[in-house]
Protein backbone atom coordinates (compact mmCIF):
# COMPACT_ATOMS: atom_id res chain seq x y z
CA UNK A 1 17.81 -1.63 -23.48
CA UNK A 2 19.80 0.85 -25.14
CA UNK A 3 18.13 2.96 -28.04
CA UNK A 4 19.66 5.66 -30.76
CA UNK A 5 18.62 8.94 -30.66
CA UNK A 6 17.88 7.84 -34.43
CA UNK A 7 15.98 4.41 -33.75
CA UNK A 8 14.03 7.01 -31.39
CA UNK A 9 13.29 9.69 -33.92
CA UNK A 10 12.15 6.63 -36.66
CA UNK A 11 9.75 5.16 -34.19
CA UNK A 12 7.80 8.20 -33.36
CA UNK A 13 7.35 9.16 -37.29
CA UNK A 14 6.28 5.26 -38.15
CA UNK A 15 4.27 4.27 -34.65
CA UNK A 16 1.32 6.64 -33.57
CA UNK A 17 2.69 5.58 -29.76
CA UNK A 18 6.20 7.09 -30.70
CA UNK A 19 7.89 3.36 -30.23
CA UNK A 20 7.73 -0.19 -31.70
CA UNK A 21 5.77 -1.59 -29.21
CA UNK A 22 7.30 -4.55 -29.94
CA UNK A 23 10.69 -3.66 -29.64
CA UNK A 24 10.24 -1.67 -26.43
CA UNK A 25 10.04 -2.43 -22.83
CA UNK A 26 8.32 -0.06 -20.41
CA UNK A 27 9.11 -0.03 -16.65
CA UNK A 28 8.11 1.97 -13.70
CA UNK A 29 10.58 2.28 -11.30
CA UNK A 30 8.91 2.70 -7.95
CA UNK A 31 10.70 5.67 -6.20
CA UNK A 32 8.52 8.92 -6.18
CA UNK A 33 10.37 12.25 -6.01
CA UNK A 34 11.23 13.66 -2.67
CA UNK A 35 13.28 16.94 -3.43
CA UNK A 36 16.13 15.96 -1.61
CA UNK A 37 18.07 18.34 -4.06
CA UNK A 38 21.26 17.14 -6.69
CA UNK A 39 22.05 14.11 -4.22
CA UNK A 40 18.52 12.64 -5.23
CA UNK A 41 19.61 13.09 -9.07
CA UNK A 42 22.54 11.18 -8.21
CA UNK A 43 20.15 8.18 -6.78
CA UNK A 44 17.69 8.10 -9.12
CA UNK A 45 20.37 7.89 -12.05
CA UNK A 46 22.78 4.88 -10.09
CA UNK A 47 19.89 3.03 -8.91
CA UNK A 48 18.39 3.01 -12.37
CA UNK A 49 22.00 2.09 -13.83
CA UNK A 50 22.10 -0.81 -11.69
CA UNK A 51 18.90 -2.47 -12.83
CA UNK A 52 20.37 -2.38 -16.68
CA UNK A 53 19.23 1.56 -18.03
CA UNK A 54 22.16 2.45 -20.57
CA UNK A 55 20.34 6.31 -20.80
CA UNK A 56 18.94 8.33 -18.41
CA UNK A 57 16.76 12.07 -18.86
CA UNK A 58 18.59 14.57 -16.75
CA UNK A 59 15.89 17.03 -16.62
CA UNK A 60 15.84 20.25 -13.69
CA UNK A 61 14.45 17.95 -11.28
CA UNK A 62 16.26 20.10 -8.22
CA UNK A 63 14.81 23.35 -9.39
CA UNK A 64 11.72 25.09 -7.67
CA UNK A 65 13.40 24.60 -4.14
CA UNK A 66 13.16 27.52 -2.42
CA UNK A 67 15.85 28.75 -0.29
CA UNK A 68 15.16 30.16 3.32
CA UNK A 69 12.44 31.62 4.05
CA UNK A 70 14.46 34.05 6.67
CA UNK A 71 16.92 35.04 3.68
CA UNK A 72 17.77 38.59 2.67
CA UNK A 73 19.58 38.73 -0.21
CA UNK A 74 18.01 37.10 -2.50
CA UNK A 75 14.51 36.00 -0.72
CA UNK A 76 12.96 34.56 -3.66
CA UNK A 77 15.83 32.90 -5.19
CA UNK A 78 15.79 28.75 -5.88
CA UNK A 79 17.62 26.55 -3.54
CA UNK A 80 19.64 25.09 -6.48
CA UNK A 81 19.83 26.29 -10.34
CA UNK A 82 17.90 24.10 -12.82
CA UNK A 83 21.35 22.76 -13.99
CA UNK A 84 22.73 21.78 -11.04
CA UNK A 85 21.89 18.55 -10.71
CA UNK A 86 23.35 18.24 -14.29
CA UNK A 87 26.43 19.35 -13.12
CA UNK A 88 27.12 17.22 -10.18
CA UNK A 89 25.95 14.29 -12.11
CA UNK A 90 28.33 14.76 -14.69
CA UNK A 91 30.47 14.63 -12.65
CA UNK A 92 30.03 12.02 -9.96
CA UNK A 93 31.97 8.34 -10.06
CA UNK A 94 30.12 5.31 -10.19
CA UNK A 95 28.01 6.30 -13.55
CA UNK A 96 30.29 3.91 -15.54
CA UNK A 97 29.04 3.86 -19.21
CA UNK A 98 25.56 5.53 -18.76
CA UNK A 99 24.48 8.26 -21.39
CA UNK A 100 23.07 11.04 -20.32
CA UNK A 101 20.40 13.07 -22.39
CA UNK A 102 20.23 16.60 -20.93
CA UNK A 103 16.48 17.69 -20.81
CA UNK A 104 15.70 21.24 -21.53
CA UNK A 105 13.36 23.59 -21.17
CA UNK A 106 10.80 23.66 -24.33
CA UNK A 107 7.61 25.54 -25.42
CA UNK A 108 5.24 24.97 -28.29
CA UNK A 109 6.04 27.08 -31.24
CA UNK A 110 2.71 28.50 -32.97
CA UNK A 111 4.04 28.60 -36.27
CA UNK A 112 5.55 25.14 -36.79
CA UNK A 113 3.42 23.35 -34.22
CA UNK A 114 6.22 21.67 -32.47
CA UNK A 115 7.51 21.64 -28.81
CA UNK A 116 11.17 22.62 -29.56
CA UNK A 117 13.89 25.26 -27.85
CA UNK A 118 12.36 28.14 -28.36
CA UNK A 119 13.91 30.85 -30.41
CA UNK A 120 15.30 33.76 -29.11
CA UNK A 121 14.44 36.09 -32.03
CA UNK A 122 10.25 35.83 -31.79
CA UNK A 123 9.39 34.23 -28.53
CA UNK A 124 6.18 35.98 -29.13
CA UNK A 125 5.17 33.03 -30.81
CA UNK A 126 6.38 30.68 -28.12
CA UNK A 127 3.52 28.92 -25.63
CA UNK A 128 5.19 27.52 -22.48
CA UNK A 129 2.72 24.47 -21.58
CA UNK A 130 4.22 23.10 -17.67
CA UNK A 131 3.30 20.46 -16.39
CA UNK A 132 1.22 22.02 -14.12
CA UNK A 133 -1.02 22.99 -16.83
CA UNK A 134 -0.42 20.01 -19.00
CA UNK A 135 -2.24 18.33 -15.82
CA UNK A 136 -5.04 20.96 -15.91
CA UNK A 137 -6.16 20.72 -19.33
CA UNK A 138 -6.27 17.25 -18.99
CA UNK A 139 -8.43 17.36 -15.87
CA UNK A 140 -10.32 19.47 -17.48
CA UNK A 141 -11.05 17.19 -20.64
CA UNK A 142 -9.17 19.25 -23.43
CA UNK A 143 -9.87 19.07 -26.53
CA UNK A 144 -7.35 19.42 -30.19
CA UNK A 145 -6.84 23.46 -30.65
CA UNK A 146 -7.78 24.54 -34.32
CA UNK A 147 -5.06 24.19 -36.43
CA UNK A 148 -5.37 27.72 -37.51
CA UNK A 149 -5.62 29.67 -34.73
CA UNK A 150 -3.61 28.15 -31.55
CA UNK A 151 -5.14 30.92 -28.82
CA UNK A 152 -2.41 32.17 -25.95
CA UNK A 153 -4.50 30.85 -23.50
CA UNK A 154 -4.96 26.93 -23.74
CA UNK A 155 -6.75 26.87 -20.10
CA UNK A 156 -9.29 29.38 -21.10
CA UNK A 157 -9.76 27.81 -24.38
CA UNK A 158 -9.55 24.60 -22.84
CA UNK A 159 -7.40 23.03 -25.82
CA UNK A 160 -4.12 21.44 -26.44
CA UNK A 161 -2.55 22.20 -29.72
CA UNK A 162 -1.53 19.74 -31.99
CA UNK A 163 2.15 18.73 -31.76
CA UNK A 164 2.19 19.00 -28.19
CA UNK A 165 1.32 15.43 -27.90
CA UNK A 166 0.04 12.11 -30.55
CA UNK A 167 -3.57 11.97 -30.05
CA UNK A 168 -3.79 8.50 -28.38
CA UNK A 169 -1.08 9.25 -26.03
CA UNK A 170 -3.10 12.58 -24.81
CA UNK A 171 -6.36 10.60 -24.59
CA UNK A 172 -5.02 8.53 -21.73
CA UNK A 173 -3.27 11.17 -20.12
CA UNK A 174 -7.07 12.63 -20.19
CA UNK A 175 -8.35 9.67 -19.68
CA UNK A 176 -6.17 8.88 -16.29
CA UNK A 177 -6.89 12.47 -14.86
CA UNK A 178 -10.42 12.89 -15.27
CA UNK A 179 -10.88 9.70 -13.29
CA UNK A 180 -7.57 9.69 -11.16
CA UNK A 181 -9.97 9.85 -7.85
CA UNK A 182 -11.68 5.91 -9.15
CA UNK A 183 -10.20 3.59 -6.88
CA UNK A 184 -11.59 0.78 -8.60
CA UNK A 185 -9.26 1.60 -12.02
CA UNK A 186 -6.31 3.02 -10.84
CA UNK A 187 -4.13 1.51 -8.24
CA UNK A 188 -1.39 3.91 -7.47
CA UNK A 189 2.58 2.64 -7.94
CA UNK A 190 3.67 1.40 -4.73
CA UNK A 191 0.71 -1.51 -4.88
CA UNK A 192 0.74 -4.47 -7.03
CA UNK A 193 -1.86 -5.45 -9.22
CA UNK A 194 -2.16 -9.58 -9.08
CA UNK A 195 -4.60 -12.18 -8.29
CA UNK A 196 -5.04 -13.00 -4.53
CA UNK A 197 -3.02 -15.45 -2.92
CA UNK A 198 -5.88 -17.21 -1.86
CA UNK A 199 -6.27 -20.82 -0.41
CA UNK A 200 -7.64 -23.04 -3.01
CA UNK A 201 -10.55 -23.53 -0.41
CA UNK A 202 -11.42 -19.96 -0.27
CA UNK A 203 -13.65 -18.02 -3.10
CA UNK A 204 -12.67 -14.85 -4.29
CA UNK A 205 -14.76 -12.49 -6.04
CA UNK A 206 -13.72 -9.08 -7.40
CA UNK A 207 -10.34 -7.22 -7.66
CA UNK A 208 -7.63 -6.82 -5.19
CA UNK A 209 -6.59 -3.91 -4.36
CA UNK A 210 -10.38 -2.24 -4.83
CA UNK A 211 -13.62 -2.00 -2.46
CA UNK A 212 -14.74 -4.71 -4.86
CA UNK A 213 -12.68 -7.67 -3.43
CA UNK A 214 -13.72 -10.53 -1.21
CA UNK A 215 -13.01 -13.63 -0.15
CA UNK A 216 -15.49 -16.63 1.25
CA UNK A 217 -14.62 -19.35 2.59
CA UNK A 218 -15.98 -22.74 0.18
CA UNK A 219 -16.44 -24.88 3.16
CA UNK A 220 -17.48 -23.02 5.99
CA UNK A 221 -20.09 -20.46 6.64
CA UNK A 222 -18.27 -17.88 8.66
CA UNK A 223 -14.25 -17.49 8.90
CA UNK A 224 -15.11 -15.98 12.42
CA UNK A 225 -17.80 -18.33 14.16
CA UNK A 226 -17.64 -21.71 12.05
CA UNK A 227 -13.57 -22.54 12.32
CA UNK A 228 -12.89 -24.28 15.41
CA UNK A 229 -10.15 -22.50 17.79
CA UNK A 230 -8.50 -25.15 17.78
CA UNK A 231 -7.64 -28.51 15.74
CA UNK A 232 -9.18 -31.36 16.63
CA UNK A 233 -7.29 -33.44 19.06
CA UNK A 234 -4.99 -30.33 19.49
CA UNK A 235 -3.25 -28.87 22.48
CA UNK A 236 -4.05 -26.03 24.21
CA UNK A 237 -0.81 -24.56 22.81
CA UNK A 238 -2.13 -24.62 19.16
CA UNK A 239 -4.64 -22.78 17.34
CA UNK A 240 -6.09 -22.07 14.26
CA UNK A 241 -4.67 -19.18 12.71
CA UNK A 242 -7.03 -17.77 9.80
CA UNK A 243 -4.56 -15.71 7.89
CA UNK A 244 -6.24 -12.39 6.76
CA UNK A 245 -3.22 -10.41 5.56
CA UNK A 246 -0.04 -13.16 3.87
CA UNK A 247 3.36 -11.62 4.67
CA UNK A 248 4.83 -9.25 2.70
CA UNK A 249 1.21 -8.07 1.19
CA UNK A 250 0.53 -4.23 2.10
CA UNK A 251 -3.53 -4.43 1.51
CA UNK A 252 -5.12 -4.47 4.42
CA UNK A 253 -7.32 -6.85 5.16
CA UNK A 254 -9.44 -8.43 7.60
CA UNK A 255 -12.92 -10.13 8.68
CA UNK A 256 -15.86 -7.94 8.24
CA UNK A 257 -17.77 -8.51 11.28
CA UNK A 258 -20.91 -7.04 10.02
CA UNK A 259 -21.10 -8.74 6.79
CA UNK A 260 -23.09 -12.12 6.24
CA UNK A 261 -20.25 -14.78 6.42
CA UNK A 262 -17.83 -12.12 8.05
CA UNK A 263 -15.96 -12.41 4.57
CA UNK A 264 -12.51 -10.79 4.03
CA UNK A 265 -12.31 -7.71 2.20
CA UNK A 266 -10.04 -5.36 2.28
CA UNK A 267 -10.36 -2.17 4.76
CA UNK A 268 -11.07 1.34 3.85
CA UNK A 269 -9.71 4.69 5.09
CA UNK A 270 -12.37 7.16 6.13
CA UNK A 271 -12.57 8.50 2.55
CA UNK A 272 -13.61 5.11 1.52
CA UNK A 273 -10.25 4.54 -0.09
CA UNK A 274 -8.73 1.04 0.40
CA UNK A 275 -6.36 1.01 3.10
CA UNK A 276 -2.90 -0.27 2.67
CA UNK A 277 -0.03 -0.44 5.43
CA UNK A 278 2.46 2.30 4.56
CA UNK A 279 5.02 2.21 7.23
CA UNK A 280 6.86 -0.83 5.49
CA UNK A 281 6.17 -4.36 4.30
CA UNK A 282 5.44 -6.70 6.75
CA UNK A 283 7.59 -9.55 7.49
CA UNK A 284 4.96 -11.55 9.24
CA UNK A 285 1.43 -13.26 7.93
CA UNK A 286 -1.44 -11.60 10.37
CA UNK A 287 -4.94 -12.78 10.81
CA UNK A 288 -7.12 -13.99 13.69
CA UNK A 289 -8.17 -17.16 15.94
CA UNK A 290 -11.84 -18.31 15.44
CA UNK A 291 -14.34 -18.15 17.82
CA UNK A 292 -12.31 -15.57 19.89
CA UNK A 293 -13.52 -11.75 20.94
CA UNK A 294 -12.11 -9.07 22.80
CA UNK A 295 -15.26 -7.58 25.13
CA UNK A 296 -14.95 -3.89 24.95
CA UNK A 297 -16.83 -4.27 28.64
CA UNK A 298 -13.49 -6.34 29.48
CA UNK A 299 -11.33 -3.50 31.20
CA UNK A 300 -7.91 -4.26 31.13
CA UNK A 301 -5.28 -2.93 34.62
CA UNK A 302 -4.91 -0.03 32.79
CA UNK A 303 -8.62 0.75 32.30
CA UNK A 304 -8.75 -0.27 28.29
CA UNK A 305 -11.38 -2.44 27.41
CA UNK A 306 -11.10 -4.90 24.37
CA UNK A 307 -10.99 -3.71 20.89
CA UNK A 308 -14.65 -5.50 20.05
CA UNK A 309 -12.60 -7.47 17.40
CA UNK A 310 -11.51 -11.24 17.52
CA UNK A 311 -8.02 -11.96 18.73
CA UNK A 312 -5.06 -11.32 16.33
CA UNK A 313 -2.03 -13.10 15.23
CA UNK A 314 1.52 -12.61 14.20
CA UNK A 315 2.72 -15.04 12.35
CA UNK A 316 6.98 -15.46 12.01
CA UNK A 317 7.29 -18.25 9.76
CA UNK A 318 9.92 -18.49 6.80
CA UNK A 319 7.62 -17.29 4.09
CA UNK A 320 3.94 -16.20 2.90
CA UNK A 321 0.79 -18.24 3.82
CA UNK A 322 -1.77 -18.21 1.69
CA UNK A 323 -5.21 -15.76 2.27
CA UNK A 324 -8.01 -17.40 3.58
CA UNK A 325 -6.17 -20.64 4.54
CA UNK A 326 -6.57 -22.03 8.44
CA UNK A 327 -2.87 -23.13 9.71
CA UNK A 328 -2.33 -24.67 13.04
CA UNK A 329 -0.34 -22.79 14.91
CA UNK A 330 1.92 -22.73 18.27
CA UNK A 331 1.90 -20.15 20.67
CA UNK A 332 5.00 -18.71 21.16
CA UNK A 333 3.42 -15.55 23.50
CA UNK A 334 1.98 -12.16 22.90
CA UNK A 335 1.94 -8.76 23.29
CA UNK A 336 -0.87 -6.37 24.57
CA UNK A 337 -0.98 -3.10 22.16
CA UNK A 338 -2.79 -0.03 23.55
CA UNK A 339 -4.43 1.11 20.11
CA UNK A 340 -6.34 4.25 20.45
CA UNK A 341 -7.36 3.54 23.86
CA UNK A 342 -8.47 0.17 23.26
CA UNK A 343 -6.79 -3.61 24.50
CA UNK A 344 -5.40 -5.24 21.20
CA UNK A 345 -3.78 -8.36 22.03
CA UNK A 346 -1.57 -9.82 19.57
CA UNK A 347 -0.82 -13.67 19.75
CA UNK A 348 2.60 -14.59 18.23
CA UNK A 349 3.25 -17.92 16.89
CA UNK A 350 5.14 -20.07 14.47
CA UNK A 351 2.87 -22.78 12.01
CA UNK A 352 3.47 -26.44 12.67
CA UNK A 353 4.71 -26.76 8.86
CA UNK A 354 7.04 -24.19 9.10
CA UNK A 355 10.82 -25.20 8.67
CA UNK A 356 11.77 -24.10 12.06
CA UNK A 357 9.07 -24.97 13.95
CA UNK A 358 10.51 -27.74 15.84
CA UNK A 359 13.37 -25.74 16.77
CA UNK A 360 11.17 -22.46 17.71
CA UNK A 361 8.77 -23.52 21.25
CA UNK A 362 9.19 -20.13 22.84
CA UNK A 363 9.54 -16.20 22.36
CA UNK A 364 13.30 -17.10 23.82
CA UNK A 365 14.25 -19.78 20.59
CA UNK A 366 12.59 -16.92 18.58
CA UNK A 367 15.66 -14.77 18.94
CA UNK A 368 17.74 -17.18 19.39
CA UNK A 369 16.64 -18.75 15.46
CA UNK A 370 15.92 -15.48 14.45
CA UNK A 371 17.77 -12.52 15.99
CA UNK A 372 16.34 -9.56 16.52
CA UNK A 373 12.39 -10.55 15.44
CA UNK A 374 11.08 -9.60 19.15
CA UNK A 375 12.48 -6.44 18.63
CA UNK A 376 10.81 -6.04 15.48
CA UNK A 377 7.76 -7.00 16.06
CA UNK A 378 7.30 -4.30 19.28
CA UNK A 379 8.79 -1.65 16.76
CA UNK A 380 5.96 -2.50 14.29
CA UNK A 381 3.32 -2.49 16.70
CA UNK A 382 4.25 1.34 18.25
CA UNK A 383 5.10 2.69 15.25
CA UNK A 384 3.44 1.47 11.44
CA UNK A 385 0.20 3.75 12.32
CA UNK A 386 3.21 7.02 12.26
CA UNK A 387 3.88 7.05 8.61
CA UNK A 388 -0.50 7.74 8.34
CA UNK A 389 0.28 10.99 10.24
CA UNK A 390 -0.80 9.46 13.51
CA UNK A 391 1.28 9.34 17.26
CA UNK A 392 3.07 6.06 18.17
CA UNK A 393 1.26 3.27 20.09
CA UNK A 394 2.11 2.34 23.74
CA UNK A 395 2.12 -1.53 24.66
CA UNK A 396 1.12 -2.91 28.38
CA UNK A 397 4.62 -3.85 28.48
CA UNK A 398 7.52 -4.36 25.59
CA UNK A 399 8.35 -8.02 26.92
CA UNK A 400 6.23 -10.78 25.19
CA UNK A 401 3.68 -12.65 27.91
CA UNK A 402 4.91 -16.53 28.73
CA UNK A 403 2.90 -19.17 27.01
CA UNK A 404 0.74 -19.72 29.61
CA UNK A 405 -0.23 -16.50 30.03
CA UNK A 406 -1.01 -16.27 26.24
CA UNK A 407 -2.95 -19.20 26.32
CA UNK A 408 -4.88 -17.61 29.61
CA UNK A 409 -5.69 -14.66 27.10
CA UNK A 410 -6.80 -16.68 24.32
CA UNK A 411 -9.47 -18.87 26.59
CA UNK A 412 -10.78 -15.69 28.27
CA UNK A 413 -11.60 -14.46 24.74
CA UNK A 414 -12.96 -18.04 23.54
CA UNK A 415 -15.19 -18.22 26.55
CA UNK A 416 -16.25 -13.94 25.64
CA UNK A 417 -17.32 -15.25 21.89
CA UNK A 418 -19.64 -18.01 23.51
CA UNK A 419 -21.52 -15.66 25.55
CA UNK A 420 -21.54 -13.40 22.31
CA UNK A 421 -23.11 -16.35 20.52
CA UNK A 422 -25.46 -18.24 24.03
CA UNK A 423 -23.28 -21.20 24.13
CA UNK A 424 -22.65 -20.97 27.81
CA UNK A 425 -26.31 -20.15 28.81
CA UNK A 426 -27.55 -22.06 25.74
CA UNK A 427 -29.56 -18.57 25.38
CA UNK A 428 -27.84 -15.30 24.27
CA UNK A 429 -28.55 -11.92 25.50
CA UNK A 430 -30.84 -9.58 23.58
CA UNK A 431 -28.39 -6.99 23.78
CA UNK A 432 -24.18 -6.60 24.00
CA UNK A 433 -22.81 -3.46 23.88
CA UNK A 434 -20.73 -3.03 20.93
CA UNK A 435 -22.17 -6.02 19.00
CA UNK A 436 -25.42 -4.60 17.46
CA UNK A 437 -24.32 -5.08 13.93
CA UNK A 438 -22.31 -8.22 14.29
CA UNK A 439 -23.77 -10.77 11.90
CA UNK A 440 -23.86 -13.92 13.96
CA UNK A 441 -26.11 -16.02 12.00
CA UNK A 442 -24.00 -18.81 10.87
CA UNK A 443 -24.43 -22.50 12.51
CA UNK A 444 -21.35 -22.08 14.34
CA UNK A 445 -22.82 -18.61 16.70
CA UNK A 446 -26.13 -17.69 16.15
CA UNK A 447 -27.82 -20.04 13.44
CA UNK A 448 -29.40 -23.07 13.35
């Protein structure tokens, strides 16, 4: 949308917001500042060009880059001037028809009680207000200056002078920053905010994206310990694949093993945060098989024993399936992921719906429909926990196990979950390392 300087200057004299909200479109563009110096100016302006901007603020983004910290000369000198990524912009090809509006550096002027240039001849009665301490004040809850006496210092007098900002706009800056830590009202940029894509037999209560979300399932008691492993009738090559996490979704879910009806929520970081993947989006749907468990007593070769969780799945169908819904699924293999010390087996297979599925019976038609997925998924597996500041994962081995062997893995864990729940003694221990919290109470483990 293209705007006059004068259109601009109308709206923010006529609309306590500074634009006709009805004439104005807002969008966040979803690229955070990395420094990467004049070359990131050049980015941010092109990629925003391409996407239909006919302006764009070219502000001293590059400045405040320090140069070497071994320099001599000039030890304390910026890595770039605050114009410089001005200048190269200017001057780069590609822009095409895009305006820029230079942003400079202004203060608030005491005696007119405007943010403006400030003037050379009395800069006495200039207050520069960075964004640094713009963020400060509002932290700290500042409140309107008098209008009569606008003090030097606006952090010790914890006030923000009028002019700097319209009074609605500055209440939700305040508003955002005394409460920026509430992960129940702020979900930061990079996560959507939209109703869970959740199976129409599911029930979902609370808000996705917060601590507050979870899913039930309508018809069964437990997603773990009431869904059969397998369909009825089925082959030992298909299985029930609860889908915890729908492809391309970033929130982190999964069973709760301690809660009553192991409901999905979403995970949480050790600060109680929700946890999200951050190394990239994932092209698969993940969840679990029913009525499966990896032992921790279960050593693997390698001396691992089992992750105490029920067995995974990797999905690589053409699209999203929804959260919450049970899809049978064929094995295609698996690999064995060594996460933290612990055996995490990860069965991959394709749903019986899917497009290709016909065409897809092993790991080998994988890559043959779909180059290059095998690859992907071992890269995943080693390396989405690096981008949290943590060291690669190793796997058992980097090939996917046969079918067969897959299926072995899967009936070892079935027949684990049955002693978990007495089904194979028709009694079940008093105590299993590892399980003490596990609620197991539903009619398909535990209950009556």
């Amino acid at each position: 949308m293209s705007i006059t300087d004068n259109y601009v200057c109308t709206c923010r004299t006529t609309h306590p917001g500074g634009l006709d909200p009805a004439t104005t479109v807002m969008a966040i563009w979803p690229s955070p500042m990395v420094y990467a110096g004049p070359t990131e100016v050049e980015f941010h302006a092109k990629s925003r060009r391409s996407a239909g901007a006919s302006y764009f603020v070219v502000g001293r983004d590059p400045a405040g880059m320090k140069g070497s910290p071994n320099a001599v000369a000039h030890p304390d000198d910026d890595l770039y001037d605050g114009d410089h990524g001005r200048y190269v912009l200017q001057n780069s090809p590609g822009i095409g028809g895009m305006k820029m509006l230079s942003f400079v550096k202004v203060m608030y002027d005491t005696k007119d009680n405007v943010m403006k240039i400030p003037d050379e001849s009395r800069l006495d009665d200039f207050i520069s207000i960075s964004g640094t301490k713009m963020r400060l004040l509002a932290r700290n809850g500042a409140v309107p200056c008098s209008a009569t006496n606008i003090p030097t210092d606006l952090v010790e007098a914890n006030c923000i002078p009028s002019g700097f900002m319209v009074t609605k706009g500055w209440q939700g800056v305040v508003d955002y920053y005394k409460n920026v830590d509430d992960v129940e009202r702020w979900i930061p940029w990079s996560r959507p905010v939209i109703e869970a894509p959740a199976c129409h037999r599911t029930e979902p209560r609370g808000k996705l994206g917060s601590t507050s979300f979870s899913l039930k399932h309508k018809e069964f008691d437990s997603f773990w310990h009431d869904i059969p492993m397998r369909p009825n009738g089925g082959s030992a090559e298909i299985i029930n694949f609860v889908v915890e996490i729908p492809m391309y979704m970033t929130t982190k879910m999964e069973v709760q093993k301690e809660l009553a009806g192991n409901i999905i929520t979403q995970d949480t970081n050790k600060d109680g945060s929700p946890r999200y993947y951050t190394y990239g989006t994932p092209f698969f749907n993940y969840g679990l098989i029913p009525q499966t468990w990896e032992d921790p007593s279960l050593v693997s070769p390698q001396g691992n024993g089992g992750d105490n969780d029920p067995l995974d799945v990797m999905e690589i169908g053409a699209g999203p399936l929804e959260m919450g819904s049970i899809n049978p699924c064929k094995i295609l293999g698996s690999l064995e992921l060594i996460d933290e010390g612990e055996t995490d087996h990860k069965i991959i297979c394709i749903v019986l719906t899917d497009p290709d599925a016909s065409r897809i019976n092993s790991m080998a038609d994988l890559d043959v429909v779909k180059p290059g997925t095998t690859a992907k998924l071992v890269d995943w597996l080693k390396r989405y926990k690096t981008s949290d500041g943590k060291p690669e994962n190793s796997l058992a081995q980097d090939t996917p196990t046969s079918i067969n062997e897959a299926v072995a893995i899967i009936q070892e864990t079935h027949d684990r979950w049955k002693t978990l729940c007495g089904h194979d003694t028709g009694s079940y221990p008093s105590y299993i390392k590892g399980a003490e919290k596990f609620w197991l109470s539903s009619p398909g483990c535990r209950g009556q």
